[in-house]
Amino acid sequence: MILLRIVLASLLLLLPAQGQEEGWHYSPLPGEGDRATLGCALRSTAEEFNCIAVRCEDDFSIGIYAHTSRTEPHAGEWLITIDRVNRPFLAEKGEAPYGARLPDPEGWLLHNLQNGAVAYLHPLEGPPAPLNFIPLSGSLYEINRALAYCLPPKPAEPNEPPGVTPANP
């Protein structure tokens, strides 16, 4: 029994930390739950990763964040390439647990993350982002799943037509 526990623990140490694993999946970072998804670059590990997070904010708006293992501040100028189209962004300081918020007032970034093939994050200040190849396969499904929680709750509609008194009030 003790040997089994040791083997399982050693196997868990060999796996990359969840949250920095490549591909698109729910964000397991603290406080995120079902309302955020991460898309991470190929070969991402707990020590070196480059991810884009899409999340439902507290006010039901959509937030897009750069989440990398760079030691430099994440706020500043970034160039994002999706399917050979470059777009500059002035990233704002992000709230924990992410590095920088990428403003997307026209919706270009969200649309292309959902419908593109590959994305690259290029910080224009400081060191380059590590592992800069984020596949977008599966992103549409995962982003839509996370953003389903961005719809504000609708009030219940009455079952009875107007002017009819319910039989069991």
PDB file of C-alpha atoms in Angstrom:
ATOM      1  CA  MET A   1       0.000   0.000   0.000  1.00  0.00           C
ATOM      2  CA  ILE A   2       2.809   2.425   0.851  1.00  0.00           C
ATOM      3  CA  LEU A   3       4.645   1.494  -2.339  1.00  0.00           C
ATOM      4  CA  LEU A   4       1.497   2.250  -4.374  1.00  0.00           C
ATOM      5  CA  ARG A   5       1.240   5.713  -2.785  1.00  0.00           C
ATOM      6  CA  ILE A   6       4.903   6.438  -3.538  1.00  0.00           C
ATOM      7  CA  VAL A   7       4.489   5.388  -7.178  1.00  0.00           C
ATOM      8  CA  LEU A   8       1.355   7.514  -7.602  1.00  0.00           C
ATOM      9  CA  ALA A   9       2.988  10.539  -5.974  1.00  0.00           C
ATOM     10  CA  SER A  10       6.069  10.242  -8.184  1.00  0.00           C
ATOM     11  CA  LEU A  11       3.881   9.994 -11.297  1.00  0.00           C
ATOM     12  CA  LEU A  12       2.008  13.141 -10.298  1.00  0.00           C
ATOM     13  CA  LEU A  13       5.287  15.019  -9.935  1.00  0.00           C
ATOM     14  CA  LEU A  14       6.253  14.105 -13.490  1.00  0.00           C
ATOM     15  CA  LEU A  15       3.065  15.517 -15.009  1.00  0.00           C
ATOM     16  CA  PRO A  16       2.894  19.226 -15.934  1.00  0.00           C
ATOM     17  CA  ALA A  17       0.928  21.362 -13.529  1.00  0.00           C
ATOM     18  CA  GLN A  18      -2.676  21.647 -14.548  1.00  0.00           C
ATOM     19  CA  GLY A  19      -3.370  25.128 -15.797  1.00  0.00           C
ATOM     20  CA  GLN A  20      -0.203  25.295 -17.804  1.00  0.00           C
ATOM     21  CA  GLU A  21      -0.849  22.198 -19.868  1.00  0.00           C
ATOM     22  CA  GLU A  22      -1.056  22.736 -23.595  1.00  0.00           C
ATOM     23  CA  GLY A  23      -4.382  23.169 -25.367  1.00  0.00           C
ATOM     24  CA  TRP A  24      -7.714  24.627 -24.241  1.00  0.00           C
ATOM     25  CA  HIS A  25      -9.318  23.688 -20.924  1.00  0.00           C
ATOM     26  CA  TYR A  26     -10.990  25.195 -17.868  1.00  0.00           C
ATOM     27  CA  SER A  27      -8.710  27.450 -15.861  1.00  0.00           C
ATOM     28  CA  PRO A  28      -7.848  25.661 -12.609  1.00  0.00           C
ATOM     29  CA  LEU A  29      -6.244  28.806 -11.161  1.00  0.00           C
ATOM     30  CA  PRO A  30      -7.531  29.991  -7.761  1.00  0.00           C
ATOM     31  CA  GLY A  31     -10.992  31.576  -7.848  1.00  0.00           C
ATOM     32  CA  GLU A  32     -11.680  30.789 -11.503  1.00  0.00           C
ATOM     33  CA  GLY A  33     -13.882  27.714 -11.483  1.00  0.00           C
ATOM     34  CA  ASP A  34     -16.081  27.295 -14.554  1.00  0.00           C
ATOM     35  CA  ARG A  35     -16.003  30.924 -15.621  1.00  0.00           C
ATOM     36  CA  ALA A  36     -12.605  30.914 -17.356  1.00  0.00           C
ATOM     37  CA  THR A  37     -10.718  28.883 -19.913  1.00  0.00           C
ATOM     38  CA  LEU A  38      -7.001  28.789 -20.696  1.00  0.00           C
ATOM     39  CA  GLY A  39      -5.376  28.156 -24.047  1.00  0.00           C
ATOM     40  CA  CYS A  40      -1.697  27.321 -23.555  1.00  0.00           C
ATOM     41  CA  ALA A  41       1.186  26.891 -25.996  1.00  0.00           C
ATOM     42  CA  LEU A  42       2.515  23.521 -27.048  1.00  0.00           C
ATOM     43  CA  ARG A  43       5.053  22.029 -24.596  1.00  0.00           C
ATOM     44  CA  SER A  44       3.897  24.286 -21.728  1.00  0.00           C
ATOM     45  CA  THR A  45       4.992  23.208 -18.255  1.00  0.00           C
ATOM     46  CA  ALA A  46       4.563  24.611 -14.761  1.00  0.00           C
ATOM     47  CA  GLU A  47       7.902  26.421 -15.082  1.00  0.00           C
ATOM     48  CA  GLU A  48       7.574  27.741 -18.640  1.00  0.00           C
ATOM     49  CA  PHE A  49       4.209  28.557 -20.181  1.00  0.00           C
ATOM     50  CA  ASN A  50       2.448  30.999 -22.460  1.00  0.00           C
ATOM     51  CA  CYS A  51      -1.344  31.101 -22.264  1.00  0.00           C
ATOM     52  CA  ILE A  52      -4.363  33.194 -23.183  1.00  0.00           C
ATOM     53  CA  ALA A  53      -7.235  33.239 -20.705  1.00  0.00           C
ATOM     54  CA  VAL A  54     -10.828  34.083 -21.601  1.00  0.00           C
ATOM     55  CA  ARG A  55     -13.127  34.611 -18.645  1.00  0.00           C
ATOM     56  CA  CYS A  56     -16.507  35.870 -17.547  1.00  0.00           C
ATOM     57  CA  GLU A  57     -15.960  38.936 -15.360  1.00  0.00           C
ATOM     58  CA  ASP A  58     -18.005  39.741 -12.250  1.00  0.00           C
ATOM     59  CA  ASP A  59     -20.026  42.309 -14.230  1.00  0.00           C
ATOM     60  CA  PHE A  60     -20.802  39.683 -16.927  1.00  0.00           C
ATOM     61  CA  SER A  61     -18.405  41.275 -19.424  1.00  0.00           C
ATOM     62  CA  ILE A  62     -15.743  39.217 -21.219  1.00  0.00           C
ATOM     63  CA  GLY A  63     -12.098  39.537 -20.182  1.00  0.00           C
ATOM     64  CA  ILE A  64      -9.129  38.298 -22.209  1.00  0.00           C
ATOM     65  CA  TYR A  65      -5.740  37.980 -20.500  1.00  0.00           C
ATOM     66  CA  ALA A  66      -2.135  37.097 -21.273  1.00  0.00           C
ATOM     67  CA  HIS A  67      -0.838  34.568 -18.731  1.00  0.00           C
ATOM     68  CA  THR A  68       2.846  33.730 -19.164  1.00  0.00           C
ATOM     69  CA  SER A  69       5.829  32.641 -17.107  1.00  0.00           C
ATOM     70  CA  ARG A  70       7.759  35.803 -18.053  1.00  0.00           C
ATOM     71  CA  THR A  71       9.277  37.565 -15.058  1.00  0.00           C
ATOM     72  CA  GLU A  72       8.798  41.001 -16.641  1.00  0.00           C
ATOM     73  CA  PRO A  73       5.572  42.921 -16.034  1.00  0.00           C
ATOM     74  CA  HIS A  74       2.852  41.837 -18.426  1.00  0.00           C
ATOM     75  CA  ALA A  75       1.298  45.277 -18.914  1.00  0.00           C
ATOM     76  CA  GLY A  76       2.489  47.188 -21.959  1.00  0.00           C
ATOM     77  CA  GLU A  77       2.519  46.723 -25.703  1.00  0.00           C
ATOM     78  CA  TRP A  78       1.862  43.295 -27.210  1.00  0.00           C
ATOM     79  CA  LEU A  79       1.508  42.093 -30.766  1.00  0.00           C
ATOM     80  CA  ILE A  80      -0.889  39.198 -31.235  1.00  0.00           C
ATOM     81  CA  THR A  81      -0.779  37.132 -34.399  1.00  0.00           C
ATOM     82  CA  ILE A  82      -3.702  34.896 -35.282  1.00  0.00           C
ATOM     83  CA  ASP A  83      -3.552  33.085 -38.612  1.00  0.00           C
ATOM     84  CA  ARG A  84      -0.896  35.463 -39.997  1.00  0.00           C
ATOM     85  CA  VAL A  85      -2.834  38.611 -39.063  1.00  0.00           C
ATOM     86  CA  ASN A  86      -1.006  40.893 -36.604  1.00  0.00           C
ATOM     87  CA  ARG A  87      -2.840  43.186 -34.221  1.00  0.00           C
ATOM     88  CA  PRO A  88      -1.196  45.455 -31.613  1.00  0.00           C
ATOM     89  CA  PHE A  89      -2.671  45.655 -28.099  1.00  0.00           C
ATOM     90  CA  LEU A  90      -1.867  47.896 -25.158  1.00  0.00           C
ATOM     91  CA  ALA A  91      -2.298  45.449 -22.284  1.00  0.00           C
ATOM     92  CA  GLU A  92      -3.496  46.745 -18.930  1.00  0.00           C
ATOM     93  CA  LYS A  93      -2.323  45.399 -15.592  1.00  0.00           C
ATOM     94  CA  GLY A  94      -4.414  42.296 -14.952  1.00  0.00           C
ATOM     95  CA  GLU A  95      -6.062  41.146 -11.785  1.00  0.00           C
ATOM     96  CA  ALA A  96      -4.815  38.006 -10.066  1.00  0.00           C
ATOM     97  CA  PRO A  97      -4.243  35.312 -11.155  1.00  0.00           C
ATOM     98  CA  TYR A  98      -3.473  36.663 -14.661  1.00  0.00           C
ATOM     99  CA  GLY A  99      -0.698  38.934 -15.908  1.00  0.00           C
ATOM    100  CA  ALA A 100      -2.271  41.446 -18.293  1.00  0.00           C
ATOM    101  CA  ARG A 101      -5.738  42.240 -19.577  1.00  0.00           C
ATOM    102  CA  LEU A 102      -5.975  42.559 -23.346  1.00  0.00           C
ATOM    103  CA  PRO A 103      -8.681  45.090 -24.252  1.00  0.00           C
ATOM    104  CA  ASP A 104     -10.883  43.943 -27.129  1.00  0.00           C
ATOM    105  CA  PRO A 105     -13.494  46.668 -27.776  1.00  0.00           C
ATOM    106  CA  GLU A 106     -14.172  45.599 -31.392  1.00  0.00           C
ATOM    107  CA  GLY A 107     -14.297  41.883 -30.535  1.00  0.00           C
ATOM    108  CA  TRP A 108     -11.536  40.999 -33.044  1.00  0.00           C
ATOM    109  CA  LEU A 109      -9.466  39.030 -30.542  1.00  0.00           C
ATOM    110  CA  LEU A 110     -12.350  36.967 -29.140  1.00  0.00           C
ATOM    111  CA  HIS A 111     -13.729  36.187 -32.600  1.00  0.00           C
ATOM    112  CA  ASN A 112     -10.349  35.068 -33.930  1.00  0.00           C
ATOM    113  CA  LEU A 113      -9.481  33.046 -30.828  1.00  0.00           C
ATOM    114  CA  GLN A 114     -12.737  31.157 -31.311  1.00  0.00           C
ATOM    115  CA  ASN A 115     -12.417  30.672 -35.065  1.00  0.00           C
ATOM    116  CA  GLY A 116      -8.694  30.700 -35.874  1.00  0.00           C
ATOM    117  CA  ALA A 117      -6.073  27.980 -36.192  1.00  0.00           C
ATOM    118  CA  VAL A 118      -3.037  29.280 -34.273  1.00  0.00           C
ATOM    119  CA  ALA A 119      -2.141  32.286 -32.095  1.00  0.00           C
ATOM    120  CA  TYR A 120       1.169  33.858 -31.052  1.00  0.00           C
ATOM    121  CA  LEU A 121       1.770  36.374 -28.247  1.00  0.00           C
ATOM    122  CA  HIS A 122       4.663  38.790 -28.820  1.00  0.00           C
ATOM    123  CA  PRO A 123       5.501  41.238 -26.018  1.00  0.00           C
ATOM    124  CA  LEU A 124       7.058  44.330 -27.589  1.00  0.00           C
ATOM    125  CA  GLU A 125       8.885  45.200 -24.338  1.00  0.00           C
ATOM    126  CA  GLY A 126      11.158  42.947 -22.292  1.00  0.00           C
ATOM    127  CA  PRO A 127      12.016  39.310 -23.040  1.00  0.00           C
ATOM    128  CA  PRO A 128       9.995  37.322 -25.580  1.00  0.00           C
ATOM    129  CA  ALA A 129       7.169  35.088 -24.469  1.00  0.00           C
ATOM    130  CA  PRO A 130       8.237  31.446 -24.065  1.00  0.00           C
ATOM    131  CA  LEU A 131       6.779  28.625 -26.169  1.00  0.00           C
ATOM    132  CA  ASN A 132       4.965  30.868 -28.568  1.00  0.00           C
ATOM    133  CA  PHE A 133       2.603  28.536 -30.485  1.00  0.00           C
ATOM    134  CA  ILE A 134      -0.936  28.387 -29.091  1.00  0.00           C
ATOM    135  CA  PRO A 135      -3.143  26.026 -31.112  1.00  0.00           C
ATOM    136  CA  LEU A 136      -6.754  27.169 -31.341  1.00  0.00           C
ATOM    137  CA  SER A 137      -8.339  23.780 -32.016  1.00  0.00           C
ATOM    138  CA  GLY A 138     -11.036  23.241 -29.416  1.00  0.00           C
ATOM    139  CA  SER A 139     -11.038  26.919 -28.430  1.00  0.00           C
ATOM    140  CA  LEU A 140     -14.561  27.649 -29.702  1.00  0.00           C
ATOM    141  CA  TYR A 141     -16.095  24.932 -27.547  1.00  0.00           C
ATOM    142  CA  GLU A 142     -14.082  25.776 -24.410  1.00  0.00           C
ATOM    143  CA  ILE A 143     -14.566  29.550 -24.715  1.00  0.00           C
ATOM    144  CA  ASN A 144     -18.312  29.154 -25.259  1.00  0.00           C
ATOM    145  CA  ARG A 145     -18.512  26.831 -22.257  1.00  0.00           C
ATOM    146  CA  ALA A 146     -16.791  29.361 -20.013  1.00  0.00           C
ATOM    147  CA  LEU A 147     -18.759  32.318 -21.350  1.00  0.00           C
ATOM    148  CA  ALA A 148     -22.079  30.566 -20.846  1.00  0.00           C
ATOM    149  CA  TYR A 149     -21.795  31.865 -17.287  1.00  0.00           C
ATOM    150  CA  CYS A 150     -21.612  35.457 -18.604  1.00  0.00           C
ATOM    151  CA  LEU A 151     -25.297  35.529 -19.400  1.00  0.00           C
ATOM    152  CA  PRO A 152     -27.066  37.392 -16.618  1.00  0.00           C
ATOM    153  CA  PRO A 153     -29.813  35.338 -15.012  1.00  0.00           C
ATOM    154  CA  LYS A 154     -33.244  35.879 -16.562  1.00  0.00           C
ATOM    155  CA  PRO A 155     -36.264  36.273 -14.319  1.00  0.00           C
ATOM    156  CA  ALA A 156     -38.642  33.343 -14.391  1.00  0.00           C
ATOM    157  CA  GLU A 157     -41.471  33.777 -16.848  1.00  0.00           C
ATOM    158  CA  PRO A 158     -44.991  33.184 -15.567  1.00  0.00           C
ATOM    159  CA  ASN A 159     -46.602  29.928 -16.691  1.00  0.00           C
ATOM    160  CA  GLU A 160     -50.115  31.367 -16.682  1.00  0.00           C
ATOM    161  CA  PRO A 161     -51.356  33.749 -19.365  1.00  0.00           C
ATOM    162  CA  PRO A 162     -52.020  37.317 -18.187  1.00  0.00           C
ATOM    163  CA  GLY A 163     -55.310  37.748 -16.357  1.00  0.00           C
ATOM    164  CA  VAL A 164     -55.595  34.079 -15.295  1.00  0.00           C
ATOM    165  CA  THR A 165     -55.476  33.309 -11.576  1.00  0.00           C
ATOM    166  CA  PRO A 166     -53.316  30.285 -10.723  1.00  0.00           C
ATOM    167  CA  ALA A 167     -55.254  27.256  -9.466  1.00  0.00           C
ATOM    168  CA  ASN A 168     -52.842  26.633  -6.551  1.00  0.00           C
ATOM    169  CA  PRO A 169     -51.514  29.996  -5.387  1.00  0.00           C
TER     170      PRO A 169
END
